[in-house]
PDB file of C-alpha atoms in Angstrom:
ATOM      1  CA  UNK A  73       0.000   0.000   0.000  1.00 86.00           C
ATOM      2  CA  UNK A  74       3.068   2.255   0.037  1.00 95.00           C
ATOM      3  CA  UNK A  75       5.601   2.367  -2.770  1.00 96.00           C
ATOM      4  CA  UNK A  76       8.457   4.836  -2.171  1.00 97.00           C
ATOM      5  CA  UNK A  77       9.757   3.053   0.943  1.00 97.00           C
ATOM      6  CA  UNK A  78      10.046  -0.460  -0.579  1.00 97.00           C
ATOM      7  CA  UNK A  79      11.353   1.079  -3.823  1.00 97.00           C
ATOM      8  CA  UNK A  80      14.234   2.652  -1.923  1.00 97.00           C
ATOM      9  CA  UNK A  81      14.962  -0.576  -0.029  1.00 97.00           C
ATOM     10  CA  UNK A  82      15.050  -2.653  -3.213  1.00 97.00           C
ATOM     11  CA  UNK A  83      17.319  -0.190  -5.012  1.00 96.00           C
ATOM     12  CA  UNK A  84      19.629  -0.026  -1.995  1.00 96.00           C
ATOM     13  CA  UNK A  85      19.838  -3.728  -1.173  1.00 97.00           C
ATOM     14  CA  UNK A  86      19.200  -5.757  -4.322  1.00 97.00           C
ATOM     15  CA  UNK A  87      22.140  -6.464  -6.653  1.00 96.00           C
ATOM     16  CA  UNK A  88      22.506  -3.995  -9.523  1.00 92.00           C
ATOM     17  CA  UNK A  89      21.859  -6.872 -11.925  1.00 92.00           C
ATOM     18  CA  UNK A  90      18.369  -7.348 -10.465  1.00 95.00           C
ATOM     19  CA  UNK A  91      15.612  -5.605 -12.404  1.00 96.00           C
ATOM     20  CA  UNK A  92      12.985  -3.827 -10.296  1.00 96.00           C
ATOM     21  CA  UNK A  93       9.284  -3.482 -11.120  1.00 97.00           C
ATOM     22  CA  UNK A  94       7.175  -1.831  -8.391  1.00 97.00           C
ATOM     23  CA  UNK A  95       3.495  -2.818  -8.466  1.00 97.00           C
ATOM     24  CA  UNK A  96       0.338  -2.420  -6.415  1.00 96.00           C
ATOM     25  CA  UNK A  97      -2.941  -4.140  -7.281  1.00 96.00           C
ATOM     26  CA  UNK A  98      -5.492  -1.637  -5.941  1.00 93.00           C
ATOM     27  CA  UNK A  99      -7.785  -4.395  -4.695  1.00 91.00           C
ATOM     28  CA  UNK A 100      -7.815  -7.323  -2.317  1.00 86.00           C
ATOM     29  CA  UNK A 101      -9.633 -10.617  -1.727  1.00 85.00           C
ATOM     30  CA  UNK A 102     -12.961  -8.893  -1.033  1.00 80.00           C
ATOM     31  CA  UNK A 103     -13.053  -6.283  -3.790  1.00 85.00           C
ATOM     32  CA  UNK A 104     -11.572  -8.703  -6.312  1.00 91.00           C
ATOM     33  CA  UNK A 105     -13.546 -11.806  -5.413  1.00 91.00           C
ATOM     34  CA  UNK A 106     -15.832 -11.498  -8.454  1.00 94.00           C
ATOM     35  CA  UNK A 107     -13.030 -10.835 -10.928  1.00 95.00           C
ATOM     36  CA  UNK A 108     -10.450  -8.165 -11.671  1.00 96.00           C
ATOM     37  CA  UNK A 109     -12.112  -6.509 -14.669  1.00 97.00           C
ATOM     38  CA  UNK A 110     -11.852  -2.740 -14.411  1.00 97.00           C
ATOM     39  CA  UNK A 111      -9.822  -2.809 -11.183  1.00 97.00           C
ATOM     40  CA  UNK A 112      -6.693  -0.647 -11.072  1.00 97.00           C
ATOM     41  CA  UNK A 113      -3.239  -2.210 -11.218  1.00 97.00           C
ATOM     42  CA  UNK A 114      -0.538   0.404 -10.568  1.00 97.00           C
ATOM     43  CA  UNK A 115       3.053  -0.167 -11.656  1.00 96.00           C
ATOM     44  CA  UNK A 116       6.381   1.614 -12.101  1.00 96.00           C
ATOM     45  CA  UNK A 117       9.216   0.241 -14.215  1.00 94.00           C
ATOM     46  CA  UNK A 118      12.030   1.150 -11.831  1.00 94.00           C
ATOM     47  CA  UNK A 119      15.254  -0.488 -13.012  1.00 93.00           C
ATOM     48  CA  UNK A 120      16.124  -2.501 -16.108  1.00 92.00           C
ATOM     49  CA  UNK A 121      19.583  -3.833 -16.936  1.00 90.00           C
ATOM     50  CA  UNK A 122      21.173  -1.681 -14.190  1.00 88.00           C
ATOM     51  CA  UNK A 123      19.511   1.492 -15.516  1.00 87.00           C
ATOM     52  CA  UNK A 124      17.274   3.446 -13.121  1.00 90.00           C
ATOM     53  CA  UNK A 125      14.427   4.671 -15.294  1.00 88.00           C
ATOM     54  CA  UNK A 126      12.617   7.973 -15.258  1.00 81.00           C
ATOM     55  CA  UNK A 127       9.269   6.928 -13.713  1.00 75.00           C
ATOM     56  CA  UNK A 128       7.432   9.507 -15.821  1.00 70.00           C
ATOM     57  CA  UNK A 129       8.908   8.351 -19.127  1.00 61.00           C
ATOM     58  CA  UNK A 130      10.714   5.018 -19.298  1.00 47.00           C
ATOM     59  CA  UNK A 131      12.054   5.901 -22.763  1.00 45.00           C
ATOM     60  CA  UNK A 132      13.635   9.187 -21.659  1.00 39.00           C
ATOM     61  CA  UNK A 133      17.152   7.733 -21.483  1.00 39.00           C
ATOM     62  CA  UNK A 134      16.979   7.126 -25.237  1.00 34.00           C
ATOM     63  CA  UNK A 135      16.163  10.773 -25.843  1.00 32.00           C
ATOM     64  CA  UNK A 136      19.156  12.495 -24.218  1.00 34.00           C
ATOM     65  CA  UNK A 137      20.818  15.075 -26.423  1.00 34.00           C
ATOM     66  CA  UNK A 138      24.367  14.526 -27.635  1.00 34.00           C
ATOM     67  CA  UNK A 139      25.533  17.316 -25.333  1.00 35.00           C
ATOM     68  CA  UNK A 140      24.194  15.441 -22.314  1.00 40.00           C
ATOM     69  CA  UNK A 141      26.058  12.259 -23.236  1.00 40.00           C
ATOM     70  CA  UNK A 142      29.616  11.317 -22.408  1.00 40.00           C
ATOM     71  CA  UNK A 143      31.086   9.303 -25.243  1.00 39.00           C
ATOM     72  CA  UNK A 144      32.618   6.097 -23.964  1.00 42.00           C
ATOM     73  CA  UNK A 145      33.505   2.964 -25.887  1.00 44.00           C
ATOM     74  CA  UNK A 146      32.696   2.854 -29.579  1.00 44.00           C
ATOM     75  CA  UNK A 147      29.586   0.767 -29.112  1.00 45.00           C
ATOM     76  CA  UNK A 148      28.396   2.435 -25.900  1.00 48.00           C
ATOM     77  CA  UNK A 149      27.312   5.840 -24.698  1.00 53.00           C
ATOM     78  CA  UNK A 150      27.634   6.747 -21.030  1.00 54.00           C
ATOM     79  CA  UNK A 151      25.325   9.326 -19.499  1.00 51.00           C
ATOM     80  CA  UNK A 152      24.565  10.705 -16.072  1.00 52.00           C
ATOM     81  CA  UNK A 153      20.967  10.642 -14.920  1.00 52.00           C
ATOM     82  CA  UNK A 154      19.388  13.318 -12.711  1.00 53.00           C
ATOM     83  CA  UNK A 155      20.606  11.505  -9.600  1.00 55.00           C
ATOM     84  CA  UNK A 156      24.183  11.481 -10.827  1.00 52.00           C
ATOM     85  CA  UNK A 157      24.225   7.761 -11.664  1.00 51.00           C
ATOM     86  CA  UNK A 158      26.412   6.807 -14.619  1.00 46.00           C
ATOM     87  CA  UNK A 159      24.951   4.288 -17.070  1.00 52.00           C
ATOM     88  CA  UNK A 160      26.155   2.522 -20.189  1.00 51.00           C
ATOM     89  CA  UNK A 161      23.389   2.000 -22.696  1.00 52.00           C
ATOM     90  CA  UNK A 162      22.926   1.404 -26.392  1.00 44.00           C
ATOM     91  CA  UNK A 163      19.791   1.209 -28.509  1.00 42.00           C
ATOM     92  CA  UNK A 164      20.589  -2.426 -29.353  1.00 52.00           C
ATOM     93  CA  UNK A 165      21.339  -3.468 -25.767  1.00 76.00           C
ATOM     94  CA  UNK A 166      20.022  -7.034 -25.504  1.00 82.00           C
ATOM     95  CA  UNK A 167      20.004  -6.990 -21.705  1.00 85.00           C
ATOM     96  CA  UNK A 168      17.627  -4.060 -21.649  1.00 84.00           C
ATOM     97  CA  UNK A 169      15.356  -5.614 -24.271  1.00 86.00           C
ATOM     98  CA  UNK A 170      15.214  -8.886 -22.329  1.00 91.00           C
ATOM     99  CA  UNK A 171      14.466  -7.081 -19.070  1.00 90.00           C
ATOM    100  CA  UNK A 172      11.691  -5.064 -20.653  1.00 90.00           C
ATOM    101  CA  UNK A 173      10.230  -8.236 -22.166  1.00 93.00           C
ATOM    102  CA  UNK A 174      10.147  -9.945 -18.748  1.00 94.00           C
ATOM    103  CA  UNK A 175       8.313  -7.009 -17.241  1.00 94.00           C
ATOM    104  CA  UNK A 176       5.826  -6.862 -20.107  1.00 95.00           C
ATOM    105  CA  UNK A 177       5.066 -10.573 -19.789  1.00 96.00           C
ATOM    106  CA  UNK A 178       4.403 -10.173 -16.053  1.00 97.00           C
ATOM    107  CA  UNK A 179       2.195  -7.129 -16.561  1.00 97.00           C
ATOM    108  CA  UNK A 180       0.271  -8.906 -19.323  1.00 96.00           C
ATOM    109  CA  UNK A 181      -0.982 -11.454 -16.772  1.00 97.00           C
ATOM    110  CA  UNK A 182      -2.952  -8.727 -15.010  1.00 97.00           C
ATOM    111  CA  UNK A 183      -4.006  -6.969 -18.189  1.00 96.00           C
ATOM    112  CA  UNK A 184      -5.410 -10.175 -19.663  1.00 97.00           C
ATOM    113  CA  UNK A 185      -7.507 -10.631 -16.508  1.00 96.00           C
ATOM    114  CA  UNK A 186      -9.146  -7.278 -17.205  1.00 97.00           C
ATOM    115  CA  UNK A 187      -7.205  -4.984 -14.873  1.00 97.00           C
ATOM    116  CA  UNK A 188      -6.963  -1.309 -15.729  1.00 97.00           C
ATOM    117  CA  UNK A 189      -3.204  -0.829 -16.056  1.00 96.00           C
ATOM    118  CA  UNK A 190      -1.978   2.448 -14.540  1.00 95.00           C
ATOM    119  CA  UNK A 191       1.652   3.487 -15.092  1.00 94.00           C
ATOM    120  CA  UNK A 192       2.426   5.765 -12.144  1.00 95.00           C
ATOM    121  CA  UNK A 193       5.559   6.789 -10.270  1.00 95.00           C
ATOM    122  CA  UNK A 194       5.939   5.521  -6.711  1.00 96.00           C
ATOM    123  CA  UNK A 195       6.087   9.132  -5.533  1.00 96.00           C
ATOM    124  CA  UNK A 196       2.740  10.010  -7.123  1.00 96.00           C
ATOM    125  CA  UNK A 197       1.235   6.723  -5.917  1.00 97.00           C
ATOM    126  CA  UNK A 198       2.024   7.584  -2.295  1.00 98.00           C
ATOM    127  CA  UNK A 199       0.818  11.157  -2.718  1.00 97.00           C
ATOM    128  CA  UNK A 200      -2.531   9.960  -4.062  1.00 96.00           C
ATOM    129  CA  UNK A 201      -2.667   7.146  -1.515  1.00 96.00           C
ATOM    130  CA  UNK A 202      -2.371   9.477   1.467  1.00 97.00           C
ATOM    131  CA  UNK A 203      -5.437  11.378   0.284  1.00 95.00           C
ATOM    132  CA  UNK A 204      -7.471   8.321  -0.622  1.00 94.00           C
ATOM    133  CA  UNK A 205      -6.505   5.024   1.005  1.00 93.00           C
ATOM    134  CA  UNK A 206      -4.896   6.412   4.170  1.00 97.00           C
ATOM    135  CA  UNK A 207      -7.599   8.973   4.880  1.00 98.00           C
ATOM    136  CA  UNK A 208     -10.231   6.266   4.350  1.00 96.00           C
ATOM    137  CA  UNK A 209      -8.567   4.062   6.972  1.00 97.00           C
ATOM    138  CA  UNK A 210      -8.003   7.079   9.232  1.00 98.00           C
ATOM    139  CA  UNK A 211     -11.676   8.091   9.161  1.00 98.00           C
ATOM    140  CA  UNK A 212     -12.751   4.485   9.681  1.00 98.00           C
ATOM    141  CA  UNK A 213     -10.504   4.172  12.743  1.00 98.00           C
ATOM    142  CA  UNK A 214     -11.673   7.508  14.180  1.00 98.00           C
ATOM    143  CA  UNK A 215     -15.340   6.658  13.691  1.00 98.00           C
ATOM    144  CA  UNK A 216     -14.699   3.182  15.081  1.00 97.00           C
ATOM    145  CA  UNK A 217     -13.492   4.775  18.307  1.00 97.00           C
ATOM    146  CA  UNK A 218     -16.956   6.316  18.723  1.00 96.00           C
ATOM    147  CA  UNK A 219     -18.520   2.917  19.334  1.00 96.00           C
ATOM    148  CA  UNK A 220     -21.237   3.543  16.742  1.00 97.00           C
ATOM    149  CA  UNK A 221     -23.885   0.835  16.338  1.00 96.00           C
ATOM    150  CA  UNK A 222     -26.959   0.147  14.234  1.00 97.00           C
ATOM    151  CA  UNK A 223     -30.174   1.909  15.217  1.00 97.00           C
ATOM    152  CA  UNK A 224     -33.841   1.320  14.254  1.00 97.00           C
ATOM    153  CA  UNK A 225     -33.799   4.499  12.130  1.00 98.00           C
ATOM    154  CA  UNK A 226     -30.539   4.135  10.202  1.00 98.00           C
ATOM    155  CA  UNK A 227     -30.206   6.183   7.024  1.00 98.00           C
ATOM    156  CA  UNK A 228     -28.359   4.925   3.955  1.00 98.00           C
ATOM    157  CA  UNK A 229     -25.579   7.372   4.803  1.00 98.00           C
ATOM    158  CA  UNK A 230     -25.156   5.966   8.300  1.00 98.00           C
ATOM    159  CA  UNK A 231     -25.187   2.422   6.958  1.00 98.00           C
ATOM    160  CA  UNK A 232     -22.290   3.469   4.703  1.00 98.00           C
ATOM    161  CA  UNK A 233     -20.492   4.814   7.788  1.00 98.00           C
ATOM    162  CA  UNK A 234     -20.889   1.479   9.573  1.00 98.00           C
ATOM    163  CA  UNK A 235     -19.674  -0.335   6.465  1.00 96.00           C
ATOM    164  CA  UNK A 236     -16.594   1.909   6.372  1.00 97.00           C
ATOM    165  CA  UNK A 237     -15.871   1.177  10.031  1.00 97.00           C
ATOM    166  CA  UNK A 238     -16.254  -2.543   9.464  1.00 96.00           C
ATOM    167  CA  UNK A 239     -14.008  -2.693   6.403  1.00 92.00           C
ATOM    168  CA  UNK A 240     -11.191  -0.580   7.868  1.00 94.00           C
ATOM    169  CA  UNK A 241     -11.110  -2.002  11.382  1.00 95.00           C
ATOM    170  CA  UNK A 242     -11.137  -5.548  10.004  1.00 92.00           C
ATOM    171  CA  UNK A 243      -7.515  -4.983   8.989  1.00 90.00           C
ATOM    172  CA  UNK A 244      -4.813  -5.171  11.631  1.00 94.00           C
ATOM    173  CA  UNK A 245      -3.655  -1.975  13.310  1.00 97.00           C
ATOM    174  CA  UNK A 246      -0.144  -2.863  12.135  1.00 96.00           C
ATOM    175  CA  UNK A 247      -1.311  -2.413   8.540  1.00 94.00           C
ATOM    176  CA  UNK A 248      -2.813   0.974   9.410  1.00 96.00           C
ATOM    177  CA  UNK A 249       0.394   1.961  11.192  1.00 98.00           C
ATOM    178  CA  UNK A 250       2.395   0.955   8.129  1.00 96.00           C
ATOM    179  CA  UNK A 251       0.274   3.251   5.944  1.00 96.00           C
ATOM    180  CA  UNK A 252       1.177   6.057   8.333  1.00 98.00           C
ATOM    181  CA  UNK A 253       4.837   5.290   9.066  1.00 97.00           C
ATOM    182  CA  UNK A 254       6.050   4.462   5.563  1.00 97.00           C
ATOM    183  CA  UNK A 255       4.197   7.142   3.602  1.00 97.00           C
ATOM    184  CA  UNK A 256       5.784  10.552   4.083  1.00 96.00           C
ATOM    185  CA  UNK A 257       2.512  12.220   3.049  1.00 97.00           C
ATOM    186  CA  UNK A 258       0.377  10.672   5.808  1.00 98.00           C
ATOM    187  CA  UNK A 259       1.241  13.155   8.552  1.00 98.00           C
ATOM    188  CA  UNK A 260       0.198  16.004   6.280  1.00 98.00           C
ATOM    189  CA  UNK A 261      -3.151  14.285   5.748  1.00 98.00           C
ATOM    190  CA  UNK A 262      -3.666  14.048   9.523  1.00 98.00           C
ATOM    191  CA  UNK A 263      -2.810  17.723  10.001  1.00 98.00           C
ATOM    192  CA  UNK A 264      -5.207  18.752   7.218  1.00 98.00           C
ATOM    193  CA  UNK A 265      -7.964  16.674   8.825  1.00 97.00           C
ATOM    194  CA  UNK A 266      -7.372  18.346  12.192  1.00 97.00           C
ATOM    195  CA  UNK A 267      -7.495  21.782  10.567  1.00 98.00           C
ATOM    196  CA  UNK A 268     -10.685  20.894   8.707  1.00 98.00           C
ATOM    197  CA  UNK A 269     -12.276  19.644  11.944  1.00 97.00           C
ATOM    198  CA  UNK A 270     -11.357  22.881  13.714  1.00 97.00           C
ATOM    199  CA  UNK A 271     -12.742  24.950  10.830  1.00 98.00           C
ATOM    200  CA  UNK A 272     -16.083  23.136  10.850  1.00 97.00           C
ATOM    201  CA  UNK A 273     -16.440  23.430  14.646  1.00 96.00           C
ATOM    202  CA  UNK A 274     -15.526  27.122  14.448  1.00 96.00           C
ATOM    203  CA  UNK A 275     -18.270  27.708  11.870  1.00 96.00           C
ATOM    204  CA  UNK A 276     -20.764  25.982  14.162  1.00 95.00           C
ATOM    205  CA  UNK A 277     -19.734  28.245  17.036  1.00 94.00           C
ATOM    206  CA  UNK A 278     -19.994  31.315  14.809  1.00 93.00           C
ATOM    207  CA  UNK A 279     -23.517  30.335  13.749  1.00 92.00           C
ATOM    208  CA  UNK A 280     -24.409  29.648  17.372  1.00 92.00           C
ATOM    209  CA  UNK A 281     -23.179  33.099  18.390  1.00 89.00           C
ATOM    210  CA  UNK A 282     -25.188  34.730  15.596  1.00 85.00           C
ATOM    211  CA  UNK A 283     -28.333  32.906  16.737  1.00 76.00           C
ATOM    212  CA  UNK A 284     -27.769  33.959  20.344  1.00 76.00           C
ATOM    213  CA  UNK A 285     -27.244  37.588  19.292  1.00 74.00           C
ATOM    214  CA  UNK A 286     -30.441  37.487  17.220  1.00 66.00           C
ATOM    215  CA  UNK A 287     -32.412  36.061  20.148  1.00 64.00           C
ATOM    216  CA  UNK A 288     -31.155  38.829  22.484  1.00 59.00           C
ATOM    217  CA  UNK A 289     -32.077  41.541  19.976  1.00 60.00           C
ATOM    218  CA  UNK A 290     -35.507  39.981  19.462  1.00 63.00           C
ATOM    219  CA  UNK A 291     -36.217  40.099  23.191  1.00 61.00           C
ATOM    220  CA  UNK A 292     -35.232  43.763  23.281  1.00 56.00           C
TER     221      UNK A 292
END
């Protein structure tokens, strides 16, 4: 459910010869029990044949200008990426082609099952996730702390609230903690929620004060 943290670990610890493909099926056993058609499958081609790819354009390393390249051996060109990593690469590099083919064959498994394939950087994934998945779990946990239960007059909206509580609290707290700890955007989401809560309560108090002032004037 978080991508930047494991991406960094894999790039730091796995051998340079190991290709890296970061993926996240945006569904689980419950939401995918009736099939995967239309469900999002997020992926980032991270490293192929020792080359760390630009997550926004995996072909960008083929488009560097001559001025950006450092000419090396006759059949190779060496360039520095934005992180300062030096890479040897050639258009006819078989290792790269083989690595790309392996990734495509893996991704095709999900595509053939009907998944909606979403190419997205790990950074953007975590940014979106903090404001969708994490805040969903956060609200479910907060509402769960209220001890809310069914009533004889439940509205559809309240039934949705209970469903949210049930689905989020069914997961372990360790999973929820992981969403918080390993996504650098999660704390910002919490702070925004606190600010929003304060703003709403302040508006209620302001309306209350206006009503009280109106009642005093009416009595006069």
